[in-house]
Coordinates of C-alpha atoms in Angstrom, one line a residue:
M1 CA 121.9 202.6 74.2
Q2 CA 125.8 202.8 74.8
K3 CA 125.2 203.1 78.3
V4 CA 123.1 199.5 78.6
Y5 CA 125.7 198.6 76.1
S6 CA 128.8 199.3 78.7
E7 CA 127.1 197.9 81.5
E8 CA 126.5 194.8 79.7
L9 CA 129.7 194.6 78.1
L10 CA 131.3 195.2 81.7
K11 CA 129.1 192.2 83.0
D12 CA 131.5 189.9 81.1
W13 CA 134.4 191.1 83.1
S14 CA 132.8 191.0 86.7
D15 CA 135.1 188.1 87.8
A16 CA 138.1 190.5 87.3
F17 CA 137.1 193.8 88.6
N18 CA 136.0 190.8 91.7
T19 CA 139.3 189.6 92.0
S20 CA 140.8 192.8 91.6
L21 CA 138.8 194.5 94.1
K22 CA 139.3 191.7 96.5
E23 CA 143.3 191.6 96.0
S24 CA 144.0 195.3 96.0
R25 CA 146.0 197.1 98.2
S26 CA 144.9 200.8 97.7
F27 CA 141.1 200.1 97.3
C28 CA 139.8 199.3 101.0
I29 CA 136.4 197.3 101.0
A30 CA 134.4 196.1 103.9
L31 CA 130.7 194.2 104.4
F32 CA 128.8 194.3 107.5
S33 CA 125.7 192.6 108.7
I34 CA 123.3 195.6 110.4
N35 CA 124.1 193.9 113.9
G36 CA 128.3 194.4 113.3
T37 CA 129.0 191.1 112.1
L38 CA 131.8 191.1 109.4
L39 CA 130.4 189.3 106.1
F40 CA 133.7 190.5 103.9
A41 CA 136.9 192.3 104.0
N42 CA 139.3 192.5 101.0
E43 CA 143.2 192.2 101.4
A44 CA 143.6 196.4 102.0
M45 CA 141.0 196.8 104.7
S46 CA 142.5 193.9 106.5
L47 CA 146.1 195.3 106.2
L48 CA 144.4 198.4 108.0
F49 CA 142.9 196.7 111.0
K50 CA 145.7 194.6 111.5
K51 CA 143.4 191.7 112.5
S52 CA 140.2 190.6 111.4
P53 CA 138.3 193.8 111.1
R54 CA 135.4 194.5 114.1
E55 CA 132.5 197.2 114.1
S56 CA 134.0 198.2 117.4
M57 CA 137.0 199.9 115.5
L58 CA 135.3 202.4 113.7
N59 CA 134.9 206.0 114.5
P60 CA 132.0 207.5 113.5
S61 CA 130.6 204.4 115.8
F62 CA 129.3 201.5 113.7
D63 CA 125.8 202.3 116.0
K64 CA 126.3 205.6 115.1
L65 CA 126.3 205.1 111.0
I66 CA 123.3 202.7 111.4
S67 CA 121.4 205.3 113.2
L68 CA 121.7 208.0 110.4
E69 CA 118.3 208.4 108.6
Y70 CA 119.1 207.4 104.8
H71 CA 116.7 207.9 101.5
Q72 CA 119.6 206.7 99.7
P73 CA 122.7 204.1 99.8
L74 CA 125.2 206.5 100.7
I75 CA 124.8 207.1 104.2
F76 CA 128.3 208.9 105.1
E77 CA 131.3 210.2 103.0
G78 CA 133.9 211.7 104.8
F79 CA 137.2 210.6 106.7
L80 CA 136.7 207.3 108.7
T81 CA 138.9 206.4 111.5
I82 CA 140.3 202.6 111.9
G83 CA 141.5 201.4 115.3
D84 CA 140.8 200.8 118.9
Y85 CA 142.3 202.3 122.3
S86 CA 145.1 200.0 122.1
S87 CA 146.5 200.7 119.0
I88 CA 147.5 203.6 117.2
N89 CA 144.6 205.0 115.0
V90 CA 144.5 205.2 111.1
G91 CA 142.4 207.0 108.7
I92 CA 140.7 206.7 105.4
A93 CA 138.5 208.6 103.3
A94 CA 135.7 206.3 102.8
K95 CA 131.8 206.2 101.6
V96 CA 129.7 204.1 103.7
Y97 CA 126.8 202.6 102.2
R98 CA 123.6 201.1 103.2
K99 CA 121.2 198.7 101.7
G100 CA 119.2 196.7 103.5
Q101 CA 120.5 195.0 106.5
K102 CA 123.6 195.3 105.3
I103 CA 126.7 198.1 105.5
L104 CA 129.0 198.6 102.8
I105 CA 132.2 200.5 103.6
L106 CA 134.6 201.9 100.6
G107 CA 137.8 203.6 100.8
G108 CA 140.8 204.5 98.7
I109 CA 144.1 204.8 100.1
D110 CA 147.4 203.2 99.7
A111 CA 147.5 200.2 102.3
E112 CA 150.9 199.1 102.4
Q113 CA 152.1 202.7 102.8
L114 CA 149.6 203.5 105.1
A115 CA 150.3 199.8 107.3
E116 CA 153.9 201.4 107.3
Q117 CA 152.9 204.4 109.1
N118 CA 150.9 202.6 111.5
E119 CA 153.7 200.2 112.4
N120 CA 155.9 202.7 112.5
M121 CA 153.8 204.7 114.8
H122 CA 153.8 201.7 117.1
H123 CA 157.2 201.5 117.0
L124 CA 157.4 205.0 118.4
N125 CA 154.6 204.1 120.6
R126 CA 156.8 201.5 122.1
E127 CA 159.8 203.9 122.8
I128 CA 157.1 205.7 124.4
G129 CA 156.3 203.2 126.4
N130 CA 160.0 202.4 127.4
L131 CA 160.7 205.9 128.0
Q132 CA 157.8 206.1 130.5
R133 CA 158.7 202.7 132.4
K134 CA 162.3 204.4 132.2
L135 CA 160.9 207.8 133.7
M136 CA 159.1 205.4 136.6
Q137 CA 162.3 203.5 137.6
E138 CA 164.0 207.0 138.0
K139 CA 161.3 208.4 139.8
Q140 CA 161.1 205.2 141.9
L141 CA 164.9 205.5 142.6
L142 CA 164.4 209.4 143.2
E143 CA 161.8 208.3 145.8
N144 CA 163.8 205.7 147.5
A145 CA 166.8 208.1 147.6
L146 CA 164.7 210.7 149.4
K147 CA 162.7 208.5 151.6
Q148 CA 166.7 207.4 153.1
L149 CA 167.7 210.9 153.3
H150 CA 164.5 211.3 155.4
E151 CA 165.4 208.5 157.4
A152 CA 169.4 210.0 157.7
N153 CA 168.0 213.0 159.2
N154 CA 165.8 211.5 161.6
Q155 CA 168.6 209.6 162.7
L156 CA 170.6 212.5 162.8
Q157 CA 167.9 214.4 164.9
E158 CA 167.9 211.6 167.7
L159 CA 171.1 211.2 167.7
N160 CA 171.5 215.1 168.5
A161 CA 168.4 214.7 171.1
T162 CA 170.2 211.7 172.7
K163 CA 173.4 213.8 172.9
D164 CA 171.2 216.6 174.5
K165 CA 169.6 214.3 176.7
F166 CA 172.4 212.7 177.9
F167 CA 174.6 216.1 178.7
S168 CA 171.4 217.5 180.5
I169 CA 171.8 214.4 183.0
I170 CA 175.2 214.7 183.3
A171 CA 174.8 218.6 183.8
H172 CA 171.8 218.7 186.0
D173 CA 170.3 215.3 187.5
L174 CA 173.7 213.4 188.3
K175 CA 175.1 216.7 190.1
N176 CA 171.7 217.4 192.2
P177 CA 171.9 214.3 194.3
F178 CA 175.4 214.6 195.0
T179 CA 174.8 218.1 195.9
S180 CA 172.2 216.4 198.6
I181 CA 174.9 213.9 199.8
L182 CA 177.6 216.1 200.4
G183 CA 175.9 218.7 202.3
F184 CA 174.6 216.4 204.5
S185 CA 177.5 214.9 204.9
D186 CA 179.4 218.1 205.8
L187 CA 176.7 218.7 208.2
L188 CA 177.3 215.6 209.9
A189 CA 181.2 215.5 210.0
V190 CA 181.1 218.7 211.5
N191 CA 178.1 218.9 214.1
A192 CA 177.4 215.3 214.9
P193 CA 178.4 215.5 218.5
N194 CA 175.9 218.4 218.8
Y195 CA 173.0 216.7 217.0
S196 CA 170.3 214.5 218.4
V197 CA 170.1 210.8 217.4
E198 CA 166.6 211.9 215.5
K199 CA 168.2 214.5 213.4
I200 CA 171.1 212.3 212.3
Q201 CA 168.9 209.6 211.4
K202 CA 167.0 211.9 209.4
F203 CA 170.2 213.4 207.6
A204 CA 171.5 209.9 207.1
H205 CA 168.1 209.0 205.5
Q206 CA 168.1 212.0 203.1
I207 CA 172.2 210.8 202.0
Q208 CA 170.6 207.1 201.6
N209 CA 167.6 208.2 199.6
A210 CA 169.9 210.3 197.5
A211 CA 173.0 207.6 197.1
K212 CA 170.2 204.9 196.0
N213 CA 168.7 207.5 193.2
T214 CA 172.1 208.2 192.1
F215 CA 172.8 204.8 191.7
A216 CA 169.7 203.8 190.3
L217 CA 170.3 207.0 187.9
L218 CA 173.8 205.5 187.0
E219 CA 172.9 202.1 186.2
N220 CA 169.9 203.4 183.7
L221 CA 172.7 205.7 182.3
L222 CA 174.9 202.9 181.8
E223 CA 172.7 200.3 180.4
W224 CA 171.3 203.2 177.9
S225 CA 174.7 204.4 176.8
R226 CA 175.7 200.2 175.8
L227 CA 172.3 199.9 174.3
Q228 CA 173.5 203.6 171.8
M229 CA 176.6 201.8 171.2
G230 CA 175.1 198.6 170.2
N231 CA 176.8 196.5 173.1
L232 CA 173.9 195.2 174.4
T233 CA 172.1 192.7 172.7
P234 CA 169.2 190.2 174.4
K235 CA 170.2 186.6 175.6
F236 CA 166.8 185.0 175.2
T237 CA 165.7 182.4 178.0
E238 CA 162.3 181.2 179.0
V239 CA 161.6 183.4 181.8
N240 CA 158.8 183.6 184.9
P241 CA 157.2 186.9 184.5
A242 CA 155.8 186.0 188.3
E243 CA 159.4 185.1 189.6
V244 CA 160.7 188.7 187.9
S245 CA 157.7 190.7 189.0
T246 CA 158.2 189.1 192.9
D247 CA 161.9 190.4 192.5
V248 CA 161.2 193.7 191.6
Q249 CA 158.2 193.8 194.4
L250 CA 160.8 193.1 196.9
L251 CA 163.3 195.3 195.7
C252 CA 160.9 198.5 195.3
E253 CA 159.0 197.8 198.5
P254 CA 161.4 199.9 200.9
I255 CA 160.1 203.0 198.7
A256 CA 156.5 202.0 198.9
L257 CA 156.9 201.8 202.5
S258 CA 158.5 205.3 203.2
K259 CA 155.4 206.3 201.0
N260 CA 153.0 204.3 202.9
I261 CA 151.7 202.9 199.1
A262 CA 150.5 199.3 198.9
L263 CA 152.7 197.3 196.4
K264 CA 150.5 194.3 195.0
L265 CA 150.6 191.6 192.4
S266 CA 148.1 190.1 190.5
L267 CA 149.9 187.6 188.4
D268 CA 149.4 184.5 186.3
L269 CA 151.7 181.9 187.8
A270 CA 151.8 179.4 185.0
I271 CA 152.9 181.4 182.2
A272 CA 156.7 181.8 180.8
V273 CA 158.1 184.3 178.1
K274 CA 161.2 184.3 175.7
A275 CA 162.8 187.3 177.0
D276 CA 166.2 188.4 178.4
K277 CA 165.7 188.1 182.0
Q278 CA 167.7 191.2 182.9
M279 CA 165.7 193.2 180.6
L280 CA 162.4 192.4 181.8
H281 CA 163.6 193.1 185.2
T282 CA 164.9 196.8 184.4
V283 CA 161.5 197.0 182.5
I284 CA 159.6 196.2 185.0
R285 CA 161.8 198.0 187.9
N286 CA 161.6 201.5 186.2
L287 CA 157.8 201.5 185.6
V288 CA 157.3 200.3 189.2
T289 CA 159.7 203.0 190.3
N290 CA 158.1 205.6 187.9
A291 CA 154.4 204.8 189.5
L292 CA 155.4 204.9 192.9
K293 CA 157.1 208.2 192.1
F294 CA 153.6 209.5 191.1
T295 CA 151.3 207.8 193.3
Y296 CA 150.2 210.0 197.0
P297 CA 150.3 208.2 200.0
E298 CA 147.8 205.6 201.0
G299 CA 147.6 205.1 197.4
E300 CA 148.2 201.7 195.3
V301 CA 150.6 200.4 192.8
K302 CA 149.7 196.6 191.2
I303 CA 152.3 194.8 189.0
A304 CA 149.8 192.1 187.2
T305 CA 150.2 189.6 183.8
Q306 CA 147.5 188.7 181.6
N307 CA 147.6 185.4 179.4
L308 CA 146.9 186.2 175.7
E309 CA 146.9 184.2 172.5
K310 CA 150.5 184.5 171.3
D311 CA 151.7 186.8 173.9
V312 CA 151.9 187.7 177.7
L313 CA 150.7 191.5 178.8
F314 CA 152.1 193.0 181.6
I315 CA 150.7 195.7 183.2
V316 CA 151.9 198.3 185.9
S317 CA 149.0 200.4 187.5
D318 CA 148.8 203.3 189.5
T319 CA 146.2 205.3 191.4
G320 CA 148.5 208.2 190.7
I321 CA 148.6 212.2 189.7
G322 CA 148.2 210.6 185.6
I323 CA 149.3 212.4 183.1
E324 CA 148.3 215.0 180.1
P325 CA 146.9 213.8 177.1
E326 CA 149.1 215.8 174.8
Y327 CA 152.2 213.9 176.4
L328 CA 150.6 210.4 176.1
E329 CA 152.1 209.4 172.8
K330 CA 155.7 211.2 173.1
L331 CA 156.2 209.9 176.2
F332 CA 158.6 206.9 175.5
S333 CA 160.5 209.9 172.8
I334 CA 163.8 211.0 173.7
D335 CA 162.9 214.8 172.9
C336 CA 160.0 214.8 174.9
E337 CA 160.4 217.4 177.2
L338 CA 158.1 216.3 180.3
S339 CA 159.8 216.0 183.5
K340 CA 157.7 216.1 186.6
D341 CA 158.4 215.9 190.6
G342 CA 157.0 213.1 192.2
T343 CA 154.1 213.3 194.7
A344 CA 157.0 213.7 197.2
K345 CA 159.3 215.9 195.2
E346 CA 161.0 213.2 193.9
K347 CA 163.5 214.3 190.8
G348 CA 163.4 212.4 187.6
T349 CA 164.7 212.3 184.1
G350 CA 162.4 210.3 181.9
L351 CA 164.9 207.9 181.5
G352 CA 164.0 205.1 182.5
L353 CA 160.7 205.3 180.4
I354 CA 162.7 205.4 177.0
L355 CA 165.0 202.3 178.5
C356 CA 161.4 200.7 179.0
K357 CA 160.6 200.8 175.6
E358 CA 164.4 200.1 173.9
F359 CA 164.4 196.9 176.4
V360 CA 160.5 196.0 175.5
E361 CA 161.1 196.4 171.6
K362 CA 164.6 194.6 172.0
Q363 CA 162.6 191.7 172.9
H364 CA 159.9 191.9 170.1
G365 CA 157.3 193.3 172.6
K366 CA 155.2 196.9 172.3
I367 CA 154.8 199.2 175.1
W368 CA 151.9 202.3 175.8
V369 CA 150.2 203.9 178.6
E370 CA 146.4 204.5 179.2
S371 CA 146.4 207.6 181.5
E372 CA 143.6 209.6 183.1
L373 CA 144.6 212.9 184.8
G374 CA 144.1 212.9 188.4
K375 CA 143.0 209.4 188.7
G376 CA 146.4 207.3 187.4
S377 CA 148.0 205.4 184.7
E378 CA 148.5 202.2 183.4
F379 CA 151.5 201.1 181.6
K380 CA 151.0 198.3 179.5
F381 CA 153.9 196.3 177.1
T382 CA 153.4 192.5 175.8
I383 CA 156.4 190.0 175.4
P384 CA 156.1 186.6 173.2
K385 CA 155.5 183.7 175.2
A386 CA 157.9 180.9 175.6

């Protein structure tokens, strides 16, 4: 009787209770429909969520709560976490009730204090984020420094290789031809009256060939040294590839005839490139000289051009000895150790090919080689059209 009386007495104060619960900052209330739609949330619960409460921000999840078997309204009692992956979570001691198609969440907490703690955690999270960004920046700076150090180390290695190559040429390749010139000239100076005309001509040809090879080497060496010192800048003009290739053919024809090698042209006469004429001449000359060196008598060397969309493709092909596959990628490198005698025992340094690569790249082109051992090689490079 007393209980009934008390309940009826409290009904007179239901409006006051409802108002107090709605405005309470220590008692959290949220009412959801069974499909997750928010029907009501008091001020304390809204403070915890920082925005409109959503069923997706609950743990245990809303789906898990509604899947629980229930024989009485109370379906969960324990610690309920509120939050999502983008924020710091908070938790409350809560009871969850189900009645028909509605879910009621009740929790007791000091919402203002918890919200303040949550804000502090957000601040800490921002500080951690700032620290992470700073660490990432420091990491990037370190990576850049390591990259620069690696590049500097590569440059140092290349400089050392350049120095070694230079001294090797001075010590051997430049000295040896003079030994030949001096030897044959001494013999002629002392014994010319006793030699036949044929023998004198033979010695004269030996001296001439040695002198020509030495002069070509000196030309390459001087151009290479100017390039290393940064004193060689391309002077771009409109250049006719057919004209330059024909000049090279005339220049190299005596070498081809001496080895009985056919030196042919297959040129597109209508195209022009934007290039340094002297550099282009040096590239084609060195490639043709190299091809003649490694081609047997009765063989063929050809200079050809092809008209591409933006570039002109130059091809210097031969029917020579070819190149081993393991040397193809490093053939234009300063530290490549490939140095073979030609088919007529001609000596070489590999400097001509290195110079070709430098000159082609100075003119915004690319150079590469395709070769099959025993069948010959094709040296190809591109120069932009005029």
